[in-house]
Coordinates of C-alpha atoms in Angstrom, one line a residue:
X179 CA 24.3 -33.9 -66.6
X180 CA 28.0 -33.2 -66.3
X181 CA 27.3 -29.7 -65.1
X182 CA 25.0 -31.1 -62.4
X183 CA 27.6 -33.5 -61.0
X184 CA 30.2 -30.7 -61.0
X185 CA 27.9 -28.5 -58.9
X186 CA 27.2 -31.4 -56.5
X187 CA 30.9 -32.1 -56.1
X188 CA 31.6 -28.4 -55.5
X189 CA 28.9 -28.3 -52.8
X190 CA 30.2 -31.4 -51.0
X191 CA 33.8 -30.0 -51.1
X192 CA 32.6 -26.7 -49.7
X193 CA 30.8 -28.5 -46.9
X194 CA 33.9 -30.5 -46.1
X195 CA 36.0 -27.3 -46.0
X196 CA 33.4 -25.6 -43.7
X197 CA 33.3 -28.5 -41.3
X198 CA 37.0 -28.6 -41.3
X199 CA 37.0 -24.9 -40.3
X200 CA 34.5 -25.3 -37.4
X201 CA 34.0 -27.6 -34.4
X202 CA 31.4 -28.2 -31.7
X203 CA 32.3 -27.7 -28.1
X204 CA 30.3 -28.8 -25.1
X205 CA 30.6 -27.3 -21.7
X206 CA 29.2 -26.7 -18.2
X207 CA 29.4 -23.5 -16.2
X208 CA 29.6 -23.7 -12.4
X209 CA 29.7 -21.3 -9.5
X210 CA 33.4 -21.2 -8.4
X211 CA 32.4 -21.1 -4.7
X212 CA 29.7 -23.8 -4.2
X213 CA 30.0 -25.6 -7.6
X214 CA 26.3 -25.0 -8.3
X215 CA 25.3 -25.2 -12.0
X216 CA 24.6 -21.8 -13.5
X217 CA 21.7 -21.4 -16.0
X218 CA 21.3 -18.2 -18.1
X219 CA 25.0 -17.5 -18.6
X220 CA 25.8 -15.9 -22.0
X221 CA 28.6 -17.8 -23.8
X222 CA 30.0 -16.1 -26.9
X223 CA 33.1 -16.2 -29.1
X224 CA 35.1 -13.1 -28.5
X225 CA 35.3 -11.1 -31.8
X226 CA 32.9 -13.5 -33.5
X227 CA 29.1 -13.9 -34.1
X228 CA 28.7 -17.3 -32.4
X229 CA 26.8 -17.1 -29.1
X230 CA 24.5 -19.2 -26.9
X231 CA 23.4 -19.4 -23.2
X232 CA 23.6 -22.1 -20.7
X233 CA 20.5 -24.3 -20.0
X234 CA 18.9 -25.2 -16.7
X235 CA 21.8 -27.5 -15.8
X236 CA 24.4 -24.9 -16.7
X237 CA 25.2 -26.8 -19.9
X238 CA 25.8 -25.4 -23.4
X239 CA 26.8 -26.5 -26.9
X240 CA 28.4 -24.1 -29.3
X241 CA 29.8 -24.3 -32.8
X242 CA 33.1 -22.4 -32.9
X243 CA 36.0 -21.9 -35.4
X244 CA 38.7 -24.5 -35.6
X245 CA 41.9 -23.6 -33.7
X246 CA 42.3 -21.7 -30.5
X247 CA 39.3 -19.6 -29.5
X248 CA 38.6 -17.2 -26.7
X249 CA 35.2 -17.6 -25.1
X250 CA 33.6 -14.8 -23.1
X251 CA 31.0 -15.6 -20.4
X252 CA 28.6 -13.0 -19.0
X253 CA 26.2 -13.1 -16.1
X254 CA 24.7 -10.3 -14.1
X255 CA 25.8 -11.7 -10.8
X256 CA 29.3 -12.9 -11.8
X257 CA 32.5 -11.4 -13.1
X258 CA 32.6 -11.4 -16.9
X259 CA 35.3 -14.1 -17.7
X260 CA 37.4 -14.9 -20.8
X261 CA 38.6 -18.5 -21.3
X262 CA 41.1 -19.8 -23.9
X263 CA 39.8 -23.0 -25.6
X264 CA 42.6 -24.9 -27.2
X265 CA 42.2 -26.5 -30.7
X266 CA 41.9 -30.0 -29.4
X267 CA 39.4 -29.2 -26.6
X268 CA 35.9 -30.7 -27.1
X269 CA 34.5 -30.6 -23.5
X270 CA 35.1 -27.9 -20.9
X271 CA 34.0 -27.0 -17.4
X272 CA 34.2 -23.3 -16.5
X273 CA 34.0 -21.8 -13.0
X274 CA 32.7 -18.3 -12.7
X275 CA 33.6 -16.1 -9.7
X276 CA 30.7 -14.3 -8.0
X277 CA 31.2 -10.5 -8.3
X278 CA 32.3 -8.7 -5.2
X279 CA 31.3 -5.2 -4.2
X280 CA 33.4 -2.5 -5.9
X281 CA 33.2 1.2 -5.2
X282 CA 33.9 3.7 -7.9
X283 CA 37.1 5.7 -7.6
X284 CA 35.1 8.8 -6.9
X285 CA 34.2 7.3 -3.5
X286 CA 37.8 6.7 -2.6
X287 CA 37.6 8.7 0.7
X288 CA 35.1 6.2 2.1
X289 CA 36.6 3.0 0.6
X290 CA 38.5 2.3 3.9
X291 CA 35.2 2.2 5.8
X292 CA 33.7 -0.2 3.3
X293 CA 36.9 -2.4 3.6
X294 CA 36.5 -2.4 7.4
X295 CA 33.0 -3.7 7.1
X296 CA 34.0 -6.4 4.6
X297 CA 36.9 -7.4 6.9
X298 CA 34.5 -7.7 9.9
X299 CA 31.8 -9.5 8.0
X300 CA 33.8 -11.8 5.8
X301 CA 37.4 -11.9 7.0
X302 CA 38.8 -10.5 3.8
X303 CA 38.8 -7.3 1.7
X304 CA 37.6 -7.6 -1.9
X305 CA 40.4 -7.0 -4.3
X306 CA 38.4 -4.7 -6.6
X307 CA 41.3 -3.7 -8.7
X308 CA 42.3 -7.3 -9.4
X309 CA 38.8 -8.4 -10.3
X310 CA 36.7 -5.4 -11.5
X311 CA 33.1 -5.8 -12.3
X312 CA 32.7 -5.8 -16.0
X313 CA 29.7 -3.6 -16.9
X314 CA 27.8 -4.2 -20.1
X315 CA 24.4 -3.3 -21.6
X316 CA 21.7 -5.5 -20.1
X317 CA 20.5 -8.2 -22.6
X318 CA 17.1 -8.0 -24.2
X319 CA 14.2 -9.5 -22.3
X320 CA 14.3 -13.2 -22.3
X321 CA 18.0 -13.5 -23.0
X322 CA 18.5 -15.4 -19.8
X323 CA 15.4 -17.5 -20.3
X324 CA 12.1 -17.4 -18.4
X325 CA 13.5 -17.7 -14.9
X326 CA 10.7 -15.9 -13.0
X327 CA 11.4 -16.2 -9.3
X328 CA 9.1 -13.5 -8.0
X329 CA 7.7 -14.4 -4.6
X330 CA 4.5 -13.4 -2.9
X331 CA 3.0 -14.5 0.4
X332 CA -0.2 -16.5 0.1
X333 CA -3.4 -14.6 0.7
X334 CA -6.2 -16.6 2.4
X335 CA -9.2 -14.4 1.6
X336 CA -11.4 -13.2 4.4
X337 CA -14.6 -15.1 4.7
X338 CA -18.0 -14.1 6.2
X339 CA -18.5 -14.3 9.9
X340 CA -21.8 -14.6 11.7
X341 CA -22.3 -11.6 14.1
X342 CA -23.9 -13.8 16.8
X343 CA -20.7 -15.9 16.9
X344 CA -18.0 -13.2 16.1
X345 CA -19.4 -9.7 16.7
X346 CA -15.9 -8.1 16.7
X347 CA -13.5 -7.6 13.8
X348 CA -10.0 -6.3 14.7
X349 CA -7.2 -5.3 12.4
X350 CA -4.2 -3.0 11.9
X351 CA -4.4 -0.2 9.4
X352 CA -2.3 -0.3 6.2
X353 CA -1.1 2.7 4.4
X354 CA 1.1 0.8 1.9
X355 CA 0.2 0.9 -1.7
X356 CA 3.0 -1.3 -3.3
X357 CA 0.5 -3.9 -4.6
X358 CA -1.3 -1.4 -6.8
X359 CA 1.8 -0.1 -8.6
X360 CA 3.1 -3.7 -8.9
X361 CA -0.3 -4.7 -10.5
X362 CA 0.1 -1.7 -12.8
X363 CA 3.5 -3.0 -13.9
X364 CA 2.0 -6.4 -14.8
X365 CA -0.9 -4.9 -16.8
X366 CA 1.3 -2.4 -18.6
X367 CA 3.5 -5.4 -19.6
X368 CA 0.6 -7.2 -21.0
X369 CA 0.1 -9.8 -18.3
X370 CA -2.4 -10.4 -15.5
X371 CA -0.8 -10.4 -12.0
X372 CA -0.6 -13.5 -9.8
X373 CA -3.5 -13.7 -7.4
X374 CA -1.3 -13.4 -4.4
X375 CA 0.2 -10.1 -5.7
X376 CA -3.3 -8.6 -5.4
X377 CA -3.8 -7.0 -1.9
X378 CA -7.1 -5.3 -2.3
X379 CA -6.6 -2.9 0.7
X380 CA -3.4 -1.5 -0.9
X381 CA -5.3 -1.0 -4.2
X382 CA -8.0 0.9 -2.4
X383 CA -5.6 3.0 -0.4
X384 CA -3.5 3.9 -3.4
X385 CA -6.0 6.7 -4.1
X386 CA -6.5 9.9 -2.2
X387 CA -10.0 10.4 -0.8
X388 CA -11.4 13.8 0.3
X389 CA -12.0 13.1 3.9
X390 CA -11.9 16.2 6.1
X391 CA -8.9 16.7 8.3
X392 CA -9.3 16.3 12.0
X393 CA -10.4 19.4 13.9
X394 CA -10.0 18.2 17.5
X395 CA -7.0 17.3 19.6
X396 CA -6.7 13.8 18.0
X397 CA -4.5 13.6 14.9
X398 CA -7.0 11.2 13.2
X399 CA -10.6 11.7 12.1
X400 CA -13.0 8.7 11.5
X401 CA -15.8 8.7 8.9
X402 CA -18.4 6.0 8.1
X403 CA -21.1 5.4 5.6
X404 CA -22.9 2.5 3.7
X405 CA -24.5 1.7 0.4
X406 CA -25.7 -1.3 -1.6
X407 CA -22.9 -3.6 -2.6
X408 CA -22.3 -3.3 -6.4
X409 CA -21.2 -6.9 -6.9
X410 CA -24.0 -8.4 -4.8
X411 CA -27.0 -6.1 -4.4
X412 CA -28.5 -8.4 -1.7
X413 CA -25.6 -7.2 0.5
X414 CA -24.5 -3.8 1.7
X415 CA -21.0 -2.2 1.7
X416 CA -19.8 -0.3 4.7
X417 CA -17.0 2.2 4.3
X418 CA -14.7 3.3 7.2
X419 CA -12.4 6.2 6.3
X420 CA -9.6 7.7 8.3
X421 CA -7.8 11.0 7.7
X422 CA -4.5 12.0 9.4
X423 CA -3.8 15.6 10.3
X424 CA -1.6 17.6 7.9
X425 CA 1.7 19.2 8.9
X426 CA 3.1 22.3 7.2
X427 CA 6.5 21.6 5.6
X428 CA 8.3 24.0 7.9
X429 CA 6.9 22.2 10.9
X430 CA 8.1 18.7 10.0
X431 CA 10.9 17.7 12.4
X432 CA 14.4 17.2 10.9
X433 CA 15.2 13.9 9.3
X434 CA 18.2 11.6 9.9
X435 CA 18.0 9.4 6.8
X436 CA 20.2 6.5 5.6
X437 CA 19.7 5.4 2.0
X438 CA 20.5 1.7 1.8
X439 CA 20.9 0.8 -1.8
X440 CA 21.1 -2.7 -3.3
X441 CA 23.9 -2.6 -5.9
X442 CA 24.1 -6.4 -6.4
X443 CA 24.2 -7.9 -9.9
X444 CA 20.4 -8.5 -9.9
X445 CA 20.0 -4.7 -9.9
X446 CA 21.8 -4.2 -13.2
X447 CA 18.7 -3.5 -15.2
X448 CA 17.2 -0.2 -16.4
X449 CA 14.1 -0.5 -14.2
X450 CA 16.2 -1.2 -11.1
X451 CA 19.4 0.7 -10.1
X452 CA 19.0 3.6 -12.6
X453 CA 15.4 4.1 -11.4
X454 CA 16.6 3.9 -7.8
X455 CA 18.9 6.8 -8.4
X456 CA 16.2 8.8 -10.0
X457 CA 13.8 8.1 -7.1
X458 CA 16.3 9.0 -4.4
X459 CA 17.3 12.1 -6.2
X460 CA 13.8 13.4 -6.0
X461 CA 13.9 13.0 -2.2
X462 CA 17.3 14.7 -2.0
X463 CA 15.9 17.7 -3.7
X464 CA 13.3 18.1 -1.0
X465 CA 15.8 18.0 1.9
X466 CA 16.4 21.0 4.2
X467 CA 19.7 22.1 5.8
X468 CA 18.6 20.5 9.1
X469 CA 18.2 17.1 7.5
X470 CA 21.0 14.6 7.1
X471 CA 21.5 11.8 4.6
X472 CA 24.0 8.9 4.6
X473 CA 24.3 6.4 1.8
X474 CA 25.2 2.7 2.4
X475 CA 25.3 0.0 -0.3
X476 CA 25.5 -3.7 -0.3
X477 CA 26.3 -6.4 -2.8
X478 CA 28.9 -9.2 -1.9
X479 CA 29.5 -7.1 1.3
X480 CA 28.2 -3.8 2.7
X481 CA 29.9 -0.4 2.5
X482 CA 29.4 3.2 3.5
X483 CA 29.5 5.4 0.4
X484 CA 28.6 8.7 2.0
X485 CA 28.7 9.5 5.7
X486 CA 25.9 11.6 7.2
X487 CA 25.7 14.8 5.1
X488 CA 23.6 17.9 5.7
X489 CA 20.6 18.3 3.3
X490 CA 21.9 21.6 1.9
X491 CA 25.0 19.8 0.4
X492 CA 22.9 18.4 -2.4
X493 CA 25.6 18.3 -5.0
X494 CA 27.7 16.0 -2.8
X495 CA 24.8 13.7 -2.1
X496 CA 23.7 13.6 -5.8
X497 CA 27.3 12.9 -6.9
X498 CA 27.5 9.9 -4.5
X499 CA 24.3 8.5 -6.0
X500 CA 25.6 8.9 -9.5
X501 CA 28.6 6.8 -8.7
X502 CA 26.7 3.7 -7.7
X503 CA 27.2 0.7 -10.0
X504 CA 25.7 -2.8 -9.9
X505 CA 27.6 -6.1 -9.5
X506 CA 27.8 -9.0 -7.0
X507 CA 25.7 -11.2 -4.8
X508 CA 23.2 -9.8 -2.3
X509 CA 24.3 -9.5 1.4
X510 CA 21.1 -7.6 2.3
X511 CA 21.2 -8.6 6.0
X512 CA 24.8 -7.1 6.3
X513 CA 23.6 -3.9 4.6
X514 CA 20.7 -3.5 7.0
X515 CA 23.0 -3.9 10.0
X516 CA 25.4 -1.2 8.6
X517 CA 22.5 1.2 7.8
X518 CA 21.1 0.9 11.3
X519 CA 24.5 1.4 12.8
X520 CA 24.9 4.6 10.7
X521 CA 21.4 5.8 11.7
X522 CA 22.1 5.2 15.4
X523 CA 25.4 7.2 15.2
X524 CA 23.5 10.2 13.9
X525 CA 20.3 9.7 15.9
X526 CA 18.1 12.8 16.3
X527 CA 16.1 12.6 19.5
X528 CA 13.3 14.9 18.3
X529 CA 13.7 14.0 14.7
X530 CA 12.6 11.4 12.1
X531 CA 15.2 8.6 12.2
X532 CA 14.7 6.3 9.2
X533 CA 16.5 3.8 7.0
X534 CA 15.2 3.7 3.4
X535 CA 16.1 0.5 1.6
X536 CA 15.9 0.3 -2.2
X537 CA 16.1 -3.2 -3.6
X538 CA 14.4 -6.0 -5.5
X539 CA 14.5 -8.0 -2.3
X540 CA 16.6 -10.8 -3.6
X541 CA 18.8 -11.3 -0.5
X542 CA 21.1 -14.4 -0.8
X543 CA 24.1 -13.7 1.4
X544 CA 24.4 -13.2 5.1
X545 CA 21.4 -12.9 7.5
X546 CA 18.6 -13.2 4.9
X547 CA 16.0 -15.5 6.5
X548 CA 12.7 -13.8 7.3
X549 CA 13.2 -14.6 11.0
X550 CA 16.7 -13.2 11.3
X551 CA 15.8 -10.0 9.4
X552 CA 12.6 -9.5 11.4
X553 CA 14.5 -9.7 14.7
X554 CA 17.1 -7.2 13.6
X555 CA 14.4 -4.7 12.4
X556 CA 12.1 -5.1 15.5
X557 CA 15.1 -4.4 17.8
X558 CA 16.0 -1.2 16.0
X559 CA 12.4 -0.2 15.7
X560 CA 12.1 -0.2 19.4
X561 CA 15.1 2.2 19.5
X562 CA 13.2 4.7 17.4
X563 CA 14.6 3.9 14.0
X564 CA 12.0 3.1 11.3
X565 CA 12.5 1.2 8.1
X566 CA 10.8 2.2 4.8
X567 CA 11.1 0.0 1.7
X568 CA 11.2 0.9 -2.0
X569 CA 10.8 -2.2 -4.3
X570 CA 12.1 -2.2 -7.8
X571 CA 12.3 -4.5 -10.9
X572 CA 10.7 -7.7 -12.1
X573 CA 11.6 -11.4 -12.6
X574 CA 13.2 -11.9 -9.2
X575 CA 11.1 -9.5 -7.2
X576 CA 10.6 -10.6 -3.6
X577 CA 7.4 -8.9 -2.5
X578 CA 6.9 -11.1 0.5
X579 CA 10.2 -10.2 2.0
X580 CA 9.9 -6.5 1.4
X581 CA 6.4 -6.3 2.8
X582 CA 7.6 -8.0 5.9
X583 CA 10.5 -5.6 6.3
X584 CA 8.4 -2.5 6.1
X585 CA 5.7 -4.0 8.3
X586 CA 8.1 -4.9 11.1
X587 CA 10.1 -1.7 10.7
X588 CA 7.1 0.7 11.2
X589 CA 7.7 2.2 7.7
X590 CA 6.1 2.6 4.3
X591 CA 6.3 0.1 1.5
X592 CA 6.1 1.3 -2.1
X593 CA 6.8 -0.4 -5.4
X594 CA 8.4 2.0 -7.8
X595 CA 7.6 1.0 -11.3
X596 CA 8.3 4.4 -13.0
X597 CA 9.5 7.8 -12.3
X598 CA 6.0 9.2 -11.7
X599 CA 5.6 6.8 -8.7
X600 CA 8.9 8.0 -7.3
X601 CA 7.7 11.6 -7.7
X602 CA 4.5 10.9 -5.9
X603 CA 6.2 9.1 -3.0
X604 CA 8.9 11.8 -2.4
X605 CA 7.5 15.0 -3.7
X606 CA 3.7 15.0 -3.7
X607 CA 3.5 13.1 -0.4
X608 CA 6.8 14.1 1.2
X609 CA 5.4 14.7 4.7
X610 CA 3.3 11.6 4.8
X611 CA 6.2 9.4 3.6
X612 CA 8.6 10.6 6.2
X613 CA 6.6 12.1 9.2
X614 CA 4.4 9.9 11.4
X615 CA 1.5 11.6 13.2
X616 CA 0.0 8.4 14.8
X617 CA 1.6 5.0 15.5
X618 CA 0.2 1.6 16.3
X619 CA -3.2 2.4 14.8
X620 CA -5.7 -0.4 15.3
X621 CA -9.4 -0.6 14.4
X622 CA -12.0 -2.8 16.1
X623 CA -15.5 -2.9 14.7
X624 CA -18.5 -4.2 16.7
X625 CA -21.6 -5.2 14.6
X626 CA -25.1 -4.9 15.8
X627 CA -27.0 -8.2 15.1
X628 CA -30.3 -6.2 14.8
X629 CA -28.9 -5.0 11.5
X630 CA -26.1 -7.3 10.5
X631 CA -26.4 -11.1 10.0
X632 CA -22.8 -11.6 8.9
X633 CA -19.8 -9.6 7.6
X634 CA -16.5 -9.9 5.9
X635 CA -13.6 -7.5 5.8
X636 CA -12.5 -6.8 2.2
X637 CA -8.7 -7.2 2.1
X638 CA -6.4 -6.7 5.1
X639 CA -5.8 -10.4 5.3
X640 CA -2.2 -10.0 6.6
X641 CA -3.2 -7.2 9.0
X642 CA -5.8 -9.1 11.1
X643 CA -5.4 -9.0 14.9
X644 CA -6.8 -11.0 17.7
X645 CA -9.6 -9.2 19.5
X646 CA -7.5 -9.1 22.7
X647 CA -4.7 -7.3 20.8
X648 CA -6.8 -4.1 20.5
X649 CA -6.3 -3.1 24.1
X650 CA -2.7 -4.4 24.3
X651 CA -0.4 -1.5 23.9
X652 CA 2.6 -3.8 23.4
X653 CA 1.1 -5.1 20.2
X654 CA 2.6 -3.5 17.1
X655 CA 0.3 -2.1 14.4
X656 CA 0.5 0.2 11.4
X657 CA 1.5 3.9 11.5
X658 CA -0.1 6.9 9.8
X659 CA 1.9 9.7 8.1
X660 CA 0.9 13.3 7.9
X661 CA -2.1 13.8 5.6
X662 CA -2.5 10.1 5.0
X663 CA -6.0 8.6 4.3
X664 CA -6.9 5.0 5.1
X665 CA -10.1 3.2 3.9
X666 CA -11.5 -0.1 4.8
X667 CA -14.6 -1.8 3.4
X668 CA -16.9 -4.4 4.9
X669 CA -19.4 -6.4 2.9
X670 CA -22.3 -7.2 5.2
X671 CA -25.4 -9.5 4.9
X672 CA -28.4 -7.7 6.4
X673 CA -30.2 -9.2 9.4
X674 CA -33.2 -11.3 8.3
X675 CA -31.6 -12.2 4.9
X676 CA -32.6 -15.7 3.7
X677 CA -29.2 -16.1 2.2
X678 CA -26.6 -17.1 4.8
X679 CA -23.1 -16.3 3.7
X680 CA -21.3 -17.4 6.9
X681 CA -20.7 -21.0 7.9
X682 CA -23.0 -22.0 10.7
X683 CA -21.7 -22.9 14.2
X684 CA -23.5 -25.3 16.5
X685 CA -25.4 -23.7 19.4
X686 CA -23.3 -23.5 22.7
X687 CA -24.1 -26.0 25.4
X688 CA -23.1 -24.0 28.5
X689 CA -24.0 -20.4 27.7
X690 CA -26.3 -18.4 25.5
X691 CA -25.8 -15.1 23.7
X692 CA -28.4 -12.5 24.1
X693 CA -28.8 -9.2 22.2
X694 CA -28.9 -6.2 24.5
X695 CA -31.0 -3.1 23.7
X696 CA -29.3 -0.4 21.6
X697 CA -30.1 2.8 19.9
X698 CA -32.6 2.0 17.1
X699 CA -30.5 2.9 14.1
X700 CA -26.9 1.8 15.0
X701 CA -25.4 -0.6 12.5
X702 CA -22.0 -0.8 14.1
X703 CA -19.5 1.0 16.3
X704 CA -15.9 1.7 15.2
X705 CA -13.3 1.9 17.9
X706 CA -9.8 3.2 17.1
X707 CA -6.6 3.1 19.2
X708 CA -3.5 5.1 18.4
X709 CA -0.4 6.4 20.1
X710 CA 1.3 9.7 19.6
X711 CA 4.8 9.2 18.2
X712 CA 6.5 9.8 21.5
X713 CA 3.9 8.0 23.7
X714 CA 3.8 4.4 24.9
X715 CA 0.1 4.5 26.0
X716 CA -2.7 4.4 23.4
X717 CA -5.7 6.7 23.2
X718 CA -9.3 5.6 22.3
X719 CA -11.6 7.1 19.7
X720 CA -15.1 5.8 18.7
X721 CA -17.6 6.4 15.9
X722 CA -21.1 5.0 15.3
X723 CA -22.5 4.2 11.8
X724 CA -26.3 5.0 11.7
X725 CA -28.4 2.9 9.3
X726 CA -28.9 4.3 5.8
X727 CA -30.1 2.8 2.5
X728 CA -28.6 4.2 -0.7
X729 CA -27.6 2.9 -4.1
X730 CA -23.9 2.8 -4.8
X731 CA -24.5 4.9 -7.9
X732 CA -25.9 7.8 -5.7
X733 CA -23.2 7.4 -3.0
X734 CA -20.4 10.0 -2.7
X735 CA -17.8 10.1 -5.5
X736 CA -15.0 8.7 -3.3
X737 CA -17.2 5.8 -2.1
X738 CA -18.0 4.9 -5.7
X739 CA -14.3 5.0 -6.5
X740 CA -13.1 2.7 -3.7
X741 CA -16.0 0.3 -4.5
X742 CA -14.8 0.1 -8.1
X743 CA -11.3 -0.6 -7.0
X744 CA -12.4 -3.3 -4.6
X745 CA -14.5 -4.9 -7.3
X746 CA -11.5 -4.8 -9.7
X747 CA -9.3 -6.4 -7.1
X748 CA -11.7 -9.3 -6.6
X749 CA -11.9 -9.9 -10.3
X750 CA -8.1 -10.0 -10.5
X751 CA -8.0 -12.5 -7.6
X752 CA -11.0 -14.4 -9.0
X753 CA -12.4 -14.1 -5.5
X754 CA -14.9 -16.6 -4.3
X755 CA -17.0 -13.6 -3.1
X756 CA -16.9 -11.6 -6.4
X757 CA -20.6 -12.3 -7.0
X758 CA -21.8 -10.6 -10.1
X759 CA -18.7 -8.5 -10.4
X760 CA -17.7 -7.6 -14.0
X761 CA -15.2 -5.4 -15.8
X762 CA -18.0 -3.5 -17.4
X763 CA -19.5 -2.6 -14.0
X764 CA -16.1 -1.6 -12.7
X765 CA -15.6 0.8 -15.6
X766 CA -19.1 2.2 -15.2
X767 CA -18.4 3.0 -11.5
X768 CA -14.9 4.3 -12.1
X769 CA -15.7 6.5 -15.1
X770 CA -18.4 8.2 -13.0
X771 CA -16.2 8.6 -10.0
X772 CA -13.1 10.5 -11.3
X773 CA -14.1 13.6 -9.4
X774 CA -11.2 16.0 -8.8
X775 CA -8.3 14.0 -10.3
X776 CA -5.4 16.5 -10.5
X777 CA -2.7 13.8 -10.9
X778 CA -4.7 11.6 -13.3
X779 CA -4.5 8.5 -11.1
X780 CA -8.2 7.7 -11.5
X781 CA -8.1 8.2 -15.2
X782 CA -5.1 5.8 -15.3
X783 CA -7.1 3.3 -13.3
X784 CA -9.8 3.2 -16.0
X785 CA -7.2 2.4 -18.6
X786 CA -5.7 -0.4 -16.4
X787 CA -9.2 -2.0 -16.1
X788 CA -9.5 -2.0 -19.8
X789 CA -6.2 -3.7 -20.2
X790 CA -7.1 -6.3 -17.7
X791 CA -10.4 -7.0 -19.4
X792 CA -8.6 -7.5 -22.7
X793 CA -6.2 -10.0 -21.0
X794 CA -9.1 -11.9 -19.4
X795 CA -10.5 -14.5 -21.8
X796 CA -14.3 -14.2 -22.3
X797 CA -14.5 -10.7 -20.8
X798 CA -17.5 -8.7 -22.1
X799 CA -15.4 -5.6 -22.3
X800 CA -12.7 -7.4 -24.3
X801 CA -15.4 -8.1 -27.0
X802 CA -16.6 -4.6 -27.1

């Protein structure tokens, strides 16, 4: 018993000593500029093991040693800061300074230009030497908490339209494929994508289809066919395919390119700025002596890192890319202005003038509203300078903003989730990425009520046009690059079907619609308008689809593949029109439609479908 009391006394004494050697401190971390609370700040004892992070209100509690202690605070968008906490302090408020743009010493020859931009834009020059950006290894996933601020524009899925009421369907083409690689990122990370991240047309157009190149004077060829719809066999599926003419590498006009790189703090992650550098390096290695490249960056302000440099000075360009570092807030609007100014100063009248922006889209300083950015981009587009967008990263990715920028800038939009996607964009499809063969490409489809009761366009929700826009040459539309393919699918309800998919409209009181005579087997007519790159007046092309009845399993390989992709997209969206769609059916179609798959993209698609099925509760494939 005496031994027991001795041990108890020793334990109590030890606890008292330990408590006397530590203390609890409470604190709040604020933005030094606007005094906003800062969640996700890492707070640690310098030289010690104690650490925590601030909560949603910027608050934290931390047990620290007794006596004076130095706390270190870290956040990707703020300067790392050290604060001395005196022995008597129990509560503390800490202000963090937003990181300002700093340029590496290797870019000293162009620092003066960056300082001029900062002076014009903000009325001051950042004192980089006095407050350097502290670089550190990014924390492990989740270290900053689950602050997912990714943003996607809502998609209001296309519905069925009765041909007697709306015989015309008009839309702009879309050659972007960012949605597919973004979906791939979600699935590879073990998560289903948000419904609004699923743009079915971009999934379909991610894949190359073996349409024959145009042989006439037009730079675009049109193809049509039809088969039974796999997810609703009472309906039929119409495919419209476009193929752009190819251009030999030595015939592609010279390029005046400006790389606009986001180096703000939000880009300080392995799948952001380091991947940006890899992606742009693949493009630099494709450049010719006649091409020119400039590099602009933006964070707290914008700066020119490399003036326009000939494409054969690759070492100089690559060195400039290597020197880029992340830190600061995100003045995206200021960066775009600087990039356009640089492109205009080196404008090539007969060349490809293009700004290529690489970012996660998280603009938060300067002109950053959609309206302000759109007006800037449209103005420069009309001057002949295009804007292409490369999206990177996760967690704070702004897909809605980046899609808008590329759309209004007459450029491509790609999401780069890995190096292979960068290689495809800038090596495999170099000409299509940079050289436009047809601009403002619009499609208008007229359905024959003798064969079609109702129809719906699969995807392209954000590319729809008014019927009157088709003949309006002032209306902007999508562009086609050299060798690009575009595919659109319509799900149609055959005439005479007892099932009515479209909502009914009351009969008109003052006029009646009559069906005119037409060739016996015409299901629909496709009209296409396009402009040559240097023209302001459009040209018209037409193509008729004759009636045919075939099962999707006997349709051409490419038709089966795009049908499988469309069905997969509807499953991911949980579409109201998915009918009898299933992951098992998608796999059956896709496995039988790999065809010639030199890059392995179709084989990869099969694996992604399997991953999605495993993530979907109750999926039949998941139980197999």
